[in-house]
Amino acid sequence: MPRLNEVALATIPPDVTRPTYDRGNTRIGIVHIGAGAFHRAHQAVYIDDLLADDPDWAICGVSLRSADVRDALRPQDGLYTLALLDGHPSLRVIGAIRELLCAREESQAVLARLADPAVRLVSLTITEKGYRLSGDALDLAHPDIAHDLAAPQAPASAIGYVVAGLALRRAAGTAPYTVLSCDNLADNGGRLRRAALQYAQAFDPDLARWIETEVAFPRSMVDSITPATDDALRERVAAHLGCTDAWPVQREPYAQWVIEDHFCNARPAFERAGATISDDIAGYDRAKLRLLNGPHSALAYLGSLMGIETVADAMRQPALAGFVERLMREDIVPTLDAPRGFDPQAYVDAILARFRNPDIRHLLSQIAWDGSQKLPVRILGTIADALADGRPVDRLCLPVAAWMRFVCRQARAGVALVDPLDATLREVGRAATGDARDDAAAFLVLDAVFAPVSGNAGFAEALRRAYAALGDASPSAVAHALDAACASMDA
Ligand code: CS2
């Protein structure tokens, strides 16, 4: 079977949507760092919708370390297939990515792109851990950051590249690019800005001042459920297209992108592709992180302990589905500062329906990755707010306790965790005895994880209760704890 590329594009069946614009006429205007599945299923699709009207915004997709995406897509001229998962999955070939680079192997080419005046936007999806933060500040001791500070012109980290590119532009008298974080972090733009300033300050205070006054770091909220690519998808795409695609992507039909209206250089007309440009995105941001990502992580840890594989399967378990719904409506919604016109209960309804979508096989194990990075933004901030308002946090603590049990179980089984704190977590997990007081104390010293509730005695007590409530963390013990958590709140 031939490989998907510009030539093969002419042979694919007519029901597959494809670029309506002449790709050869487009110009690269965006460098995107972290060209993984989420970027390709989300932001690149919005850009694909815009290129017919404005060809100046094609994307150069950069992976920092792995050459896998470049090696899969370069032979395909950057083309790949998006499957939209609903009752009748539809396929679409996306043409927005014109160039793929692996920074570890092609550092000079990445820096040259960043310096190119035609590039006016640098966007990022590097996941929570890619920001190299410890609590709210940049982790200057992280090996990548230490490496970059010693040789800022030859960086390894995302922050290192963003700042190196800005330094080249400043030296050349080129206007800076806007830096747009598209990760699931509260105040993602603000955090990235502070990290970039802290980093630049450490080796070139003049550059830091220039960045501070000249460069915009808008915040954004991104949303679309994007299960990892599997062989079933590759086979389905090949069978339909009549050519192979080494790395198609899949997602639910729903997508949302809210972007703060704060740019220091030109920008694409995102709103024409359905994105929202807003002055105030903090409300959207918080609602999404707390009401979608928080419950996702709750399902991931509680569901994994119960031996469940996917989000949709978890939603078919009455104890789990009932618990998560109560968590959302009664514990999380009161902590939101909802944007005007936003109906939180309708938003909950929509999220629950998305979680139940039977056409999506979204593995709980994928969501369980990087718990040490996700829990602070997804659940612990909610707990901190609830405590400050004097509301009960017992139910909110159950997913956190389930994460701890999950860590212990993986550690005992000798299974590596996908988590930057893997080594530490495995040590804590191996030493755990099941005693709520001792185990909670061992986890609570992980400052970077528990920063939002640091030193709060009420939280520590509730966490111990939740941990004890999970009993031996067997499926039946977890189901019992979930029922009991709902019943006790009714009493
Ligand atoms: C998920 C998110 O993997 C995870 O941790 O919670 O990727 C989630 O599917 C997206 O944020 C939805 O927009």
Short mmCIF file of C-alpha atoms and ligand atoms in Angstrom, two decimals:
data_model
loop_
_atom_site.label_atom_id
_atom_site.label_comp_id
_atom_site.label_asym_id
_atom_site.label_seq_id
_atom_site.Cartn_x
_atom_site.Cartn_y
_atom_site.Cartn_z
CA MET A 1 0.00 0.00 0.00
CA PRO A 2 1.36 3.48 -0.80
CA ARG A 3 2.08 5.97 1.98
CA LEU A 4 -0.07 9.04 2.53
CA ASN A 5 1.65 12.08 0.99
CA GLU A 6 0.97 14.89 -1.50
CA VAL A 7 0.87 12.46 -4.40
CA ALA A 8 -1.37 9.91 -2.69
CA LEU A 9 -3.75 12.70 -1.64
CA ALA A 10 -5.19 12.68 -5.15
CA THR A 11 -6.18 9.03 -4.81
CA ILE A 12 -8.04 8.98 -1.49
CA PRO A 13 -11.84 8.53 -1.50
CA PRO A 14 -13.98 11.64 -1.94
CA ASP A 15 -15.70 11.30 1.45
CA VAL A 16 -12.41 12.07 3.20
CA THR A 17 -12.10 15.82 3.81
CA ARG A 18 -8.77 17.27 2.67
CA PRO A 19 -7.08 20.68 2.43
CA THR A 20 -8.98 23.04 0.14
CA TYR A 21 -5.99 25.37 -0.17
CA ASP A 22 -2.78 25.06 -2.14
CA ARG A 23 -0.29 23.89 0.46
CA GLY A 24 2.58 25.05 -1.73
CA ASN A 25 1.39 28.64 -1.34
CA THR A 26 1.33 28.61 2.43
CA ARG A 27 4.08 30.13 4.57
CA ILE A 28 5.21 29.04 7.99
CA GLY A 29 3.98 31.59 10.55
CA ILE A 30 3.74 29.39 13.64
CA VAL A 31 6.36 27.30 15.38
CA HIS A 32 4.64 24.77 17.60
CA ILE A 33 6.72 23.07 20.28
CA GLY A 34 5.33 19.65 21.20
CA ALA A 35 3.81 18.35 17.95
CA GLY A 36 2.13 15.39 19.66
CA ALA A 37 -1.33 13.95 19.11
CA PHE A 38 -3.18 16.66 21.03
CA HIS A 39 -1.69 19.49 19.00
CA ARG A 40 -2.34 17.67 15.75
CA ALA A 41 -5.93 16.85 16.72
CA HIS A 42 -6.74 20.32 18.07
CA GLN A 43 -4.80 23.51 17.25
CA ALA A 44 -3.55 22.25 13.87
CA VAL A 45 -7.15 21.57 12.84
CA TYR A 46 -8.21 25.16 13.63
CA ILE A 47 -5.25 26.38 11.58
CA ASP A 48 -6.15 23.98 8.75
CA ASP A 49 -9.55 25.71 8.65
CA LEU A 50 -7.90 29.12 8.28
CA LEU A 51 -5.22 28.53 5.69
CA ALA A 52 -7.53 28.91 2.70
CA ASP A 53 -8.24 32.52 3.77
CA ASP A 54 -4.86 33.34 5.19
CA PRO A 55 -1.95 31.24 3.95
CA ASP A 56 0.63 32.87 6.25
CA TRP A 57 0.02 30.63 9.24
CA ALA A 58 1.25 27.18 8.33
CA ILE A 59 2.95 25.33 11.16
CA CYS A 60 6.47 24.10 11.80
CA GLY A 61 5.99 21.26 14.33
CA VAL A 62 8.90 20.78 16.69
CA SER A 63 9.52 17.81 18.99
CA LEU A 64 12.16 18.51 21.59
CA ARG A 65 13.63 15.03 22.02
CA SER A 66 11.99 12.21 20.16
CA ALA A 67 12.31 12.03 16.38
CA ASP A 68 9.22 9.78 16.12
CA VAL A 69 6.70 12.38 14.91
CA ARG A 70 9.17 13.85 12.42
CA ASP A 71 10.09 10.42 11.11
CA ALA A 72 6.44 9.44 10.77
CA LEU A 73 5.25 12.62 9.08
CA ARG A 74 8.17 13.92 7.02
CA PRO A 75 7.78 11.11 4.45
CA GLN A 76 4.09 12.10 4.37
CA ASP A 77 4.87 15.76 3.52
CA GLY A 78 3.47 16.61 6.96
CA LEU A 79 0.03 15.18 6.08
CA TYR A 80 -1.85 13.00 8.56
CA THR A 81 -5.39 11.83 9.17
CA LEU A 82 -7.76 12.98 11.89
CA ALA A 83 -10.60 10.62 12.87
CA LEU A 84 -13.56 12.31 14.54
CA LEU A 85 -15.13 9.70 16.80
CA ASP A 86 -18.87 9.51 16.92
CA GLY A 87 -21.44 7.01 15.70
CA HIS A 88 -20.09 7.31 12.14
CA PRO A 89 -16.42 8.25 12.44
CA SER A 90 -15.39 10.73 9.77
CA LEU A 91 -11.88 11.11 8.42
CA ARG A 92 -10.08 14.25 7.43
CA VAL A 93 -6.54 14.79 6.15
CA ILE A 94 -4.89 17.79 7.79
CA GLY A 95 -2.35 19.83 5.83
CA ALA A 96 -1.48 22.64 8.27
CA ILE A 97 1.91 21.26 9.30
CA ARG A 98 4.41 22.06 6.57
CA GLU A 99 7.63 21.25 8.39
CA LEU A 100 8.65 18.84 11.15
CA LEU A 101 11.81 19.17 13.17
CA CYS A 102 13.40 17.24 16.00
CA ALA A 103 15.21 19.81 18.15
CA ARG A 104 17.68 17.35 19.62
CA GLU A 105 18.94 16.54 16.11
CA GLU A 106 18.17 19.77 14.27
CA SER A 107 18.72 22.48 16.82
CA GLN A 108 20.05 25.04 14.32
CA ALA A 109 17.04 24.61 12.05
CA VAL A 110 14.70 25.16 15.01
CA LEU A 111 16.57 28.30 16.07
CA ALA A 112 16.53 29.58 12.48
CA ARG A 113 12.75 29.12 12.34
CA LEU A 114 12.32 30.90 15.66
CA ALA A 115 14.40 33.81 14.35
CA ASP A 116 12.47 34.02 11.07
CA PRO A 117 10.43 37.30 10.97
CA ALA A 118 7.62 35.42 9.16
CA VAL A 119 7.08 33.44 12.36
CA ARG A 120 4.89 35.55 14.60
CA LEU A 121 3.51 32.99 16.97
CA VAL A 122 5.16 30.23 19.00
CA SER A 123 2.69 27.86 20.63
CA LEU A 124 3.32 25.00 23.01
CA THR A 125 1.78 21.71 24.12
CA ILE A 126 4.52 20.22 26.25
CA THR A 127 2.32 18.84 29.08
CA GLU A 128 2.45 20.03 32.66
CA LYS A 129 5.90 18.61 33.31
CA GLY A 130 7.42 20.32 30.25
CA TYR A 131 7.33 23.69 32.04
CA ARG A 132 9.94 22.49 34.56
CA LEU A 133 8.13 24.22 37.40
CA SER A 134 8.48 23.46 41.04
CA GLY A 135 5.37 24.86 42.68
CA ASP A 136 4.97 28.22 40.93
CA ALA A 137 8.63 28.91 40.12
CA LEU A 138 10.95 27.54 37.45
CA ASP A 139 12.95 24.60 38.80
CA LEU A 140 16.44 26.05 38.26
CA ALA A 141 17.95 22.79 39.54
CA HIS A 142 16.25 20.69 36.86
CA PRO A 143 19.03 19.14 34.73
CA ASP A 144 17.59 20.58 31.48
CA ILE A 145 17.31 24.09 32.92
CA ALA A 146 20.80 23.88 34.45
CA HIS A 147 22.09 22.69 31.08
CA ASP A 148 20.38 25.56 29.25
CA LEU A 149 21.61 28.19 31.68
CA ALA A 150 25.17 27.02 31.04
CA ALA A 151 24.69 27.28 27.25
CA PRO A 152 21.62 29.41 26.45
CA GLN A 153 22.40 29.42 22.70
CA ALA A 154 22.19 25.61 22.55
CA PRO A 155 19.12 24.83 24.65
CA ALA A 156 17.36 21.54 25.41
CA SER A 157 14.19 22.67 27.21
CA ALA A 158 11.10 24.35 25.79
CA ILE A 159 11.70 27.48 27.90
CA GLY A 160 15.32 27.46 26.65
CA TYR A 161 14.18 27.44 23.01
CA VAL A 162 11.48 30.09 23.49
CA VAL A 163 13.99 32.44 25.13
CA ALA A 164 16.86 31.63 22.72
CA GLY A 165 14.59 32.48 19.80
CA LEU A 166 13.57 35.75 21.44
CA ALA A 167 17.25 36.59 22.07
CA LEU A 168 18.03 36.05 18.38
CA ARG A 169 15.17 38.31 17.34
CA ARG A 170 16.16 41.02 19.77
CA ALA A 171 19.76 40.92 18.48
CA ALA A 172 18.53 41.12 14.87
CA GLY A 173 16.04 43.92 15.58
CA THR A 174 13.12 41.62 14.65
CA ALA A 175 9.79 42.04 16.41
CA PRO A 176 9.19 39.30 18.99
CA TYR A 177 6.67 36.51 18.56
CA THR A 178 3.71 35.91 20.84
CA VAL A 179 4.18 32.83 23.02
CA LEU A 180 0.96 30.84 23.44
CA SER A 181 0.78 28.03 25.97
CA CYS A 182 -1.90 25.44 25.15
CA ASP A 183 -1.44 23.15 28.14
CA ASN A 184 -3.81 22.18 30.93
CA LEU A 185 -2.36 24.49 33.54
CA ALA A 186 -4.19 27.22 35.41
CA ASP A 187 -2.88 30.60 34.21
CA ASN A 188 -0.73 28.77 31.65
CA GLY A 189 0.43 31.97 29.92
CA GLY A 190 1.25 33.70 33.21
CA ARG A 191 3.24 30.73 34.45
CA LEU A 192 5.15 30.43 31.20
CA ARG A 193 5.90 34.16 31.25
CA ARG A 194 7.18 34.07 34.82
CA ALA A 195 9.30 30.99 34.04
CA ALA A 196 10.76 32.64 30.91
CA LEU A 197 11.57 35.83 32.82
CA GLN A 198 13.14 33.92 35.70
CA TYR A 199 15.21 31.92 33.25
CA ALA A 200 16.37 34.92 31.18
CA GLN A 201 17.08 36.91 34.33
CA ALA A 202 19.53 34.23 35.42
CA PHE A 203 21.88 34.85 32.48
CA ASP A 204 20.89 38.11 30.77
CA PRO A 205 18.90 40.67 32.81
CA ASP A 206 18.65 43.03 29.80
CA LEU A 207 17.02 40.29 27.76
CA ALA A 208 14.67 39.59 30.67
CA ARG A 209 13.64 43.27 30.74
CA TRP A 210 13.04 43.24 26.98
CA ILE A 211 10.89 40.13 27.25
CA GLU A 212 8.99 41.67 30.12
CA THR A 213 8.03 44.77 28.14
CA GLU A 214 7.83 43.46 24.56
CA VAL A 215 6.56 39.87 24.59
CA ALA A 216 2.97 38.70 25.10
CA PHE A 217 2.16 35.38 26.74
CA PRO A 218 -1.63 35.00 26.40
CA ARG A 219 -3.44 32.40 28.42
CA SER A 220 -5.53 29.81 26.67
CA MET A 221 -7.91 27.01 27.48
CA VAL A 222 -7.90 23.97 25.21
CA ASP A 223 -10.40 21.16 25.25
CA SER A 224 -11.00 18.02 23.22
CA ILE A 225 -10.79 14.43 24.39
CA THR A 226 -8.00 12.80 22.41
CA PRO A 227 -7.31 9.13 23.08
CA ALA A 228 -3.82 7.96 22.11
CA THR A 229 -3.36 6.51 18.62
CA ASP A 230 -3.61 2.72 18.49
CA ASP A 231 -3.22 0.05 15.82
CA ALA A 232 -6.99 -0.19 15.39
CA LEU A 233 -6.98 3.44 14.23
CA ARG A 234 -4.01 2.91 11.90
CA GLU A 235 -5.79 -0.07 10.35
CA ARG A 236 -9.11 1.72 9.98
CA VAL A 237 -7.42 4.69 8.31
CA ALA A 238 -5.41 2.52 5.91
CA ALA A 239 -8.49 0.49 4.95
CA HIS A 240 -10.49 3.64 4.19
CA LEU A 241 -7.78 5.77 2.56
CA GLY A 242 -6.14 3.01 0.54
CA CYS A 243 -2.77 4.25 1.76
CA THR A 244 -0.96 3.99 5.06
CA ASP A 245 -0.62 6.78 7.58
CA ALA A 246 2.15 6.14 10.13
CA TRP A 247 0.57 8.39 12.74
CA PRO A 248 -3.09 9.32 12.41
CA VAL A 249 -4.81 10.95 15.40
CA GLN A 250 -8.31 10.67 16.84
CA ARG A 251 -10.56 12.79 19.01
CA GLU A 252 -14.17 13.44 19.94
CA PRO A 253 -16.08 15.82 17.63
CA TYR A 254 -16.27 18.45 20.41
CA ALA A 255 -13.44 20.97 20.62
CA GLN A 256 -13.04 24.28 22.38
CA TRP A 257 -10.21 26.81 22.33
CA VAL A 258 -10.45 30.03 24.32
CA ILE A 259 -7.54 32.40 23.83
CA GLU A 260 -6.77 35.55 25.78
CA ASP A 261 -6.76 38.61 23.53
CA HIS A 262 -3.15 39.55 24.18
CA PHE A 263 -0.69 39.39 21.28
CA CYS A 264 2.51 41.32 20.61
CA ASN A 265 2.62 40.50 16.90
CA ALA A 266 0.08 39.54 14.24
CA ARG A 267 -2.19 36.58 14.91
CA PRO A 268 -4.36 34.25 12.86
CA ALA A 269 -8.09 35.04 12.83
CA PHE A 270 -8.69 32.15 15.23
CA GLU A 271 -12.31 33.15 15.76
CA ARG A 272 -13.07 32.40 12.11
CA ALA A 273 -12.27 28.76 12.83
CA GLY A 274 -14.52 28.67 15.90
CA ALA A 275 -12.07 29.60 18.66
CA THR A 276 -13.09 32.20 21.23
CA ILE A 277 -10.94 35.27 21.75
CA SER A 278 -11.67 36.66 25.19
CA ASP A 279 -10.43 39.28 27.63
CA ASP A 280 -11.18 37.09 30.57
CA ILE A 281 -10.35 33.47 30.26
CA ALA A 282 -9.65 32.70 33.92
CA GLY A 283 -13.23 31.55 34.47
CA TYR A 284 -13.22 29.16 31.50
CA ASP A 285 -9.83 27.89 32.43
CA ARG A 286 -10.78 27.05 35.97
CA ALA A 287 -14.10 25.48 34.96
CA LYS A 288 -12.42 23.19 32.47
CA LEU A 289 -9.49 22.14 34.63
CA ARG A 290 -11.65 21.54 37.67
CA LEU A 291 -14.80 20.08 36.08
CA LEU A 292 -13.31 18.03 33.27
CA ASN A 293 -9.70 17.25 34.09
CA GLY A 294 -10.30 16.84 37.85
CA PRO A 295 -13.04 14.22 37.38
CA HIS A 296 -10.98 12.59 34.62
CA SER A 297 -8.15 12.06 37.09
CA ALA A 298 -10.65 10.89 39.73
CA LEU A 299 -11.98 8.28 37.29
CA ALA A 300 -8.43 7.30 36.32
CA TYR A 301 -7.25 6.42 39.84
CA LEU A 302 -10.49 5.17 41.36
CA GLY A 303 -11.35 3.27 38.18
CA SER A 304 -7.90 1.70 37.87
CA LEU A 305 -8.14 0.41 41.43
CA MET A 306 -11.51 -1.09 40.46
CA GLY A 307 -9.92 -2.88 37.49
CA ILE A 308 -11.71 -0.73 34.89
CA GLU A 309 -9.99 0.11 31.60
CA THR A 310 -11.70 3.08 29.95
CA VAL A 311 -13.58 6.26 30.83
CA ALA A 312 -16.79 5.03 29.18
CA ASP A 313 -16.59 1.73 31.14
CA ALA A 314 -16.02 3.68 34.36
CA MET A 315 -19.15 5.71 33.62
CA ARG A 316 -21.11 2.46 33.37
CA GLN A 317 -20.30 1.66 37.04
CA PRO A 318 -23.09 3.23 39.09
CA ALA A 319 -20.92 3.76 42.19
CA LEU A 320 -18.21 5.55 40.24
CA ALA A 321 -20.49 7.52 37.90
CA GLY A 322 -22.69 8.61 40.82
CA PHE A 323 -19.68 9.65 42.87
CA VAL A 324 -18.10 11.68 40.09
CA GLU A 325 -21.34 13.47 39.33
CA ARG A 326 -21.81 14.46 42.98
CA LEU A 327 -18.19 15.54 43.12
CA MET A 328 -18.73 17.81 40.12
CA ARG A 329 -22.09 19.29 41.03
CA GLU A 330 -21.73 19.62 44.78
CA ASP A 331 -18.03 19.93 45.52
CA ILE A 332 -16.41 21.52 42.47
CA VAL A 333 -19.09 23.86 41.04
CA PRO A 334 -19.22 25.98 44.24
CA THR A 335 -15.50 26.77 43.85
CA LEU A 336 -15.90 28.24 40.36
CA ASP A 337 -15.89 31.84 39.43
CA ALA A 338 -18.08 31.29 36.39
CA PRO A 339 -17.74 33.61 33.40
CA ARG A 340 -20.82 35.65 32.53
CA GLY A 341 -23.48 33.58 30.77
CA PHE A 342 -21.84 30.33 31.77
CA ASP A 343 -24.17 27.69 33.21
CA PRO A 344 -22.06 25.32 35.30
CA GLN A 345 -24.72 22.62 35.67
CA ALA A 346 -25.27 22.51 31.90
CA TYR A 347 -21.49 22.31 31.49
CA VAL A 348 -21.47 19.33 33.88
CA ASP A 349 -24.24 17.65 31.86
CA ALA A 350 -22.22 18.07 28.67
CA ILE A 351 -19.01 16.72 30.23
CA LEU A 352 -20.79 13.67 31.65
CA ALA A 353 -22.23 12.95 28.19
CA ARG A 354 -18.75 13.27 26.67
CA PHE A 355 -17.34 10.87 29.27
CA ARG A 356 -20.09 8.37 28.43
CA ASN A 357 -19.43 8.47 24.66
CA PRO A 358 -19.28 4.76 23.77
CA ASP A 359 -17.41 5.46 20.52
CA ILE A 360 -14.33 6.63 22.40
CA ARG A 361 -11.91 4.17 23.97
CA HIS A 362 -10.07 6.52 26.28
CA LEU A 363 -7.78 4.51 28.51
CA LEU A 364 -7.74 5.37 32.21
CA SER A 365 -4.05 4.40 32.18
CA GLN A 366 -3.35 7.29 29.75
CA ILE A 367 -5.07 9.80 32.04
CA ALA A 368 -3.25 8.35 35.07
CA TRP A 369 0.11 9.53 33.70
CA ASP A 370 1.89 12.35 35.50
CA GLY A 371 -0.37 12.40 38.55
CA SER A 372 2.18 14.40 40.54
CA GLN A 373 1.86 17.19 37.96
CA LYS A 374 -1.87 16.96 37.34
CA LEU A 375 -3.35 16.68 40.83
CA PRO A 376 -2.23 20.11 42.06
CA VAL A 377 -3.96 21.93 39.17
CA ARG A 378 -6.92 19.61 38.82
CA ILE A 379 -8.00 18.77 42.39
CA LEU A 380 -5.80 20.22 45.12
CA GLY A 381 -6.62 23.84 44.19
CA THR A 382 -10.32 22.97 44.46
CA ILE A 383 -9.67 21.44 47.87
CA ALA A 384 -7.77 24.56 48.99
CA ASP A 385 -10.70 26.78 47.98
CA ALA A 386 -13.28 24.52 49.63
CA LEU A 387 -11.26 24.54 52.87
CA ALA A 388 -10.96 28.32 52.76
CA ASP A 389 -14.76 28.54 52.42
CA GLY A 390 -15.29 26.10 55.28
CA ARG A 391 -16.86 23.41 53.09
CA PRO A 392 -16.25 19.67 53.61
CA VAL A 393 -13.48 18.11 51.52
CA ASP A 394 -13.90 14.42 52.32
CA ARG A 395 -15.27 13.51 48.92
CA LEU A 396 -12.64 15.61 47.13
CA CYS A 397 -9.89 13.78 49.03
CA LEU A 398 -10.93 10.33 47.78
CA PRO A 399 -9.35 10.70 44.30
CA VAL A 400 -6.15 11.98 45.90
CA ALA A 401 -6.09 8.98 48.24
CA ALA A 402 -6.81 6.74 45.24
CA TRP A 403 -3.78 8.21 43.46
CA MET A 404 -1.66 7.32 46.51
CA ARG A 405 -3.05 3.77 46.52
CA PHE A 406 -2.44 3.54 42.77
CA VAL A 407 1.18 4.61 43.27
CA CYS A 408 1.62 2.00 46.04
CA ARG A 409 0.10 -0.73 43.90
CA GLN A 410 2.32 0.03 40.92
CA ALA A 411 5.38 0.25 43.17
CA ARG A 412 4.66 -3.10 44.81
CA ALA A 413 4.13 -4.70 41.40
CA GLY A 414 7.44 -3.21 40.21
CA VAL A 415 5.67 -1.28 37.42
CA ALA A 416 7.27 2.05 36.45
CA LEU A 417 4.98 5.07 36.65
CA VAL A 418 4.83 7.55 33.81
CA ASP A 419 5.61 10.50 36.04
CA PRO A 420 8.61 12.80 36.43
CA LEU A 421 8.60 11.89 40.16
CA ASP A 422 8.64 8.17 39.34
CA ALA A 423 11.74 7.29 41.37
CA THR A 424 10.56 9.12 44.51
CA LEU A 425 7.01 7.86 44.21
CA ARG A 426 8.14 4.28 43.83
CA GLU A 427 10.23 4.57 46.97
CA VAL A 428 7.30 6.01 48.92
CA GLY A 429 5.00 3.37 47.44
CA ARG A 430 7.31 0.47 48.30
CA ALA A 431 7.71 1.65 51.89
CA ALA A 432 3.94 2.09 52.40
CA THR A 433 2.37 -0.19 55.00
CA GLY A 434 -1.30 0.58 54.47
CA ASP A 435 -1.43 2.58 57.70
CA ALA A 436 -3.21 5.82 56.86
CA ARG A 437 -1.19 7.99 59.25
CA ASP A 438 2.25 6.76 58.12
CA ASP A 439 1.48 6.56 54.43
CA ALA A 440 -0.19 9.96 54.27
CA ALA A 441 2.80 11.49 56.09
CA ALA A 442 5.20 9.97 53.54
CA PHE A 443 3.22 11.42 50.62
CA LEU A 444 2.57 14.80 52.22
CA VAL A 445 6.28 15.67 52.25
CA LEU A 446 6.11 15.89 48.44
CA ASP A 447 5.93 19.67 48.51
CA ALA A 448 5.64 20.21 44.76
CA VAL A 449 2.50 18.04 44.66
CA PHE A 450 0.76 19.30 47.78
CA ALA A 451 1.74 22.98 47.45
CA PRO A 452 -1.88 24.27 47.16
CA VAL A 453 -2.79 22.74 50.55
CA SER A 454 0.61 22.86 52.17
CA GLY A 455 0.54 22.82 55.98
CA ASN A 456 -3.27 22.60 56.16
CA ALA A 457 -4.11 20.32 59.09
CA GLY A 458 -7.76 19.96 58.03
CA PHE A 459 -6.65 18.65 54.65
CA ALA A 460 -4.16 16.19 56.15
CA GLU A 461 -6.86 14.82 58.43
CA ALA A 462 -9.38 14.45 55.59
CA LEU A 463 -6.76 12.79 53.41
CA ARG A 464 -6.00 10.23 56.12
CA ARG A 465 -9.72 9.49 56.47
CA ALA A 466 -10.08 9.06 52.70
CA TYR A 467 -7.05 6.80 52.54
CA ALA A 468 -8.38 4.63 55.36
CA ALA A 469 -11.83 4.58 53.74
CA LEU A 470 -10.37 2.88 50.66
CA GLY A 471 -9.64 -0.15 52.87
CA ASP A 472 -7.46 -2.63 51.04
CA ALA A 473 -8.13 -0.72 47.78
CA SER A 474 -9.73 -3.80 46.21
CA PRO A 475 -12.54 -3.14 43.69
CA SER A 476 -15.24 -3.90 46.24
CA ALA A 477 -13.57 -1.79 48.95
CA VAL A 478 -13.33 1.16 46.55
CA ALA A 479 -16.96 0.79 45.46
CA HIS A 480 -17.97 0.68 49.12
CA ALA A 481 -15.95 3.82 49.88
CA LEU A 482 -17.61 5.65 46.98
CA ASP A 483 -21.11 4.73 48.11
CA ALA A 484 -20.27 5.63 51.69
CA ALA A 485 -18.86 9.01 50.63
CA CYS A 486 -22.13 9.87 48.89
CA ALA A 487 -24.31 8.47 51.70
CA SER A 488 -22.48 10.31 54.46
CA MET A 489 -22.90 13.60 52.63
CA ASP A 490 -26.64 12.91 52.39
CA ALA A 491 -26.90 12.32 56.13
C1 CS2 B 1 -6.97 14.11 30.24
C2 CS2 B 1 -6.88 15.25 29.23
O1 CS2 B 1 -5.10 12.76 29.81
C3 CS2 B 1 -5.62 13.53 30.60
O2 CS2 B 1 -5.10 13.79 31.67
O3 CS2 B 1 -7.64 14.58 31.37
O4 CS2 B 1 -5.98 15.00 28.24
C4 CS2 B 1 -8.25 15.59 28.65
O5 CS2 B 1 -8.75 14.53 27.86
C5 CS2 B 1 -8.20 16.85 27.84
O6 CS2 B 1 -7.70 17.89 28.62
C6 CS2 B 1 -9.58 17.18 27.32
O7 CS2 B 1 -9.56 18.46 26.80
#
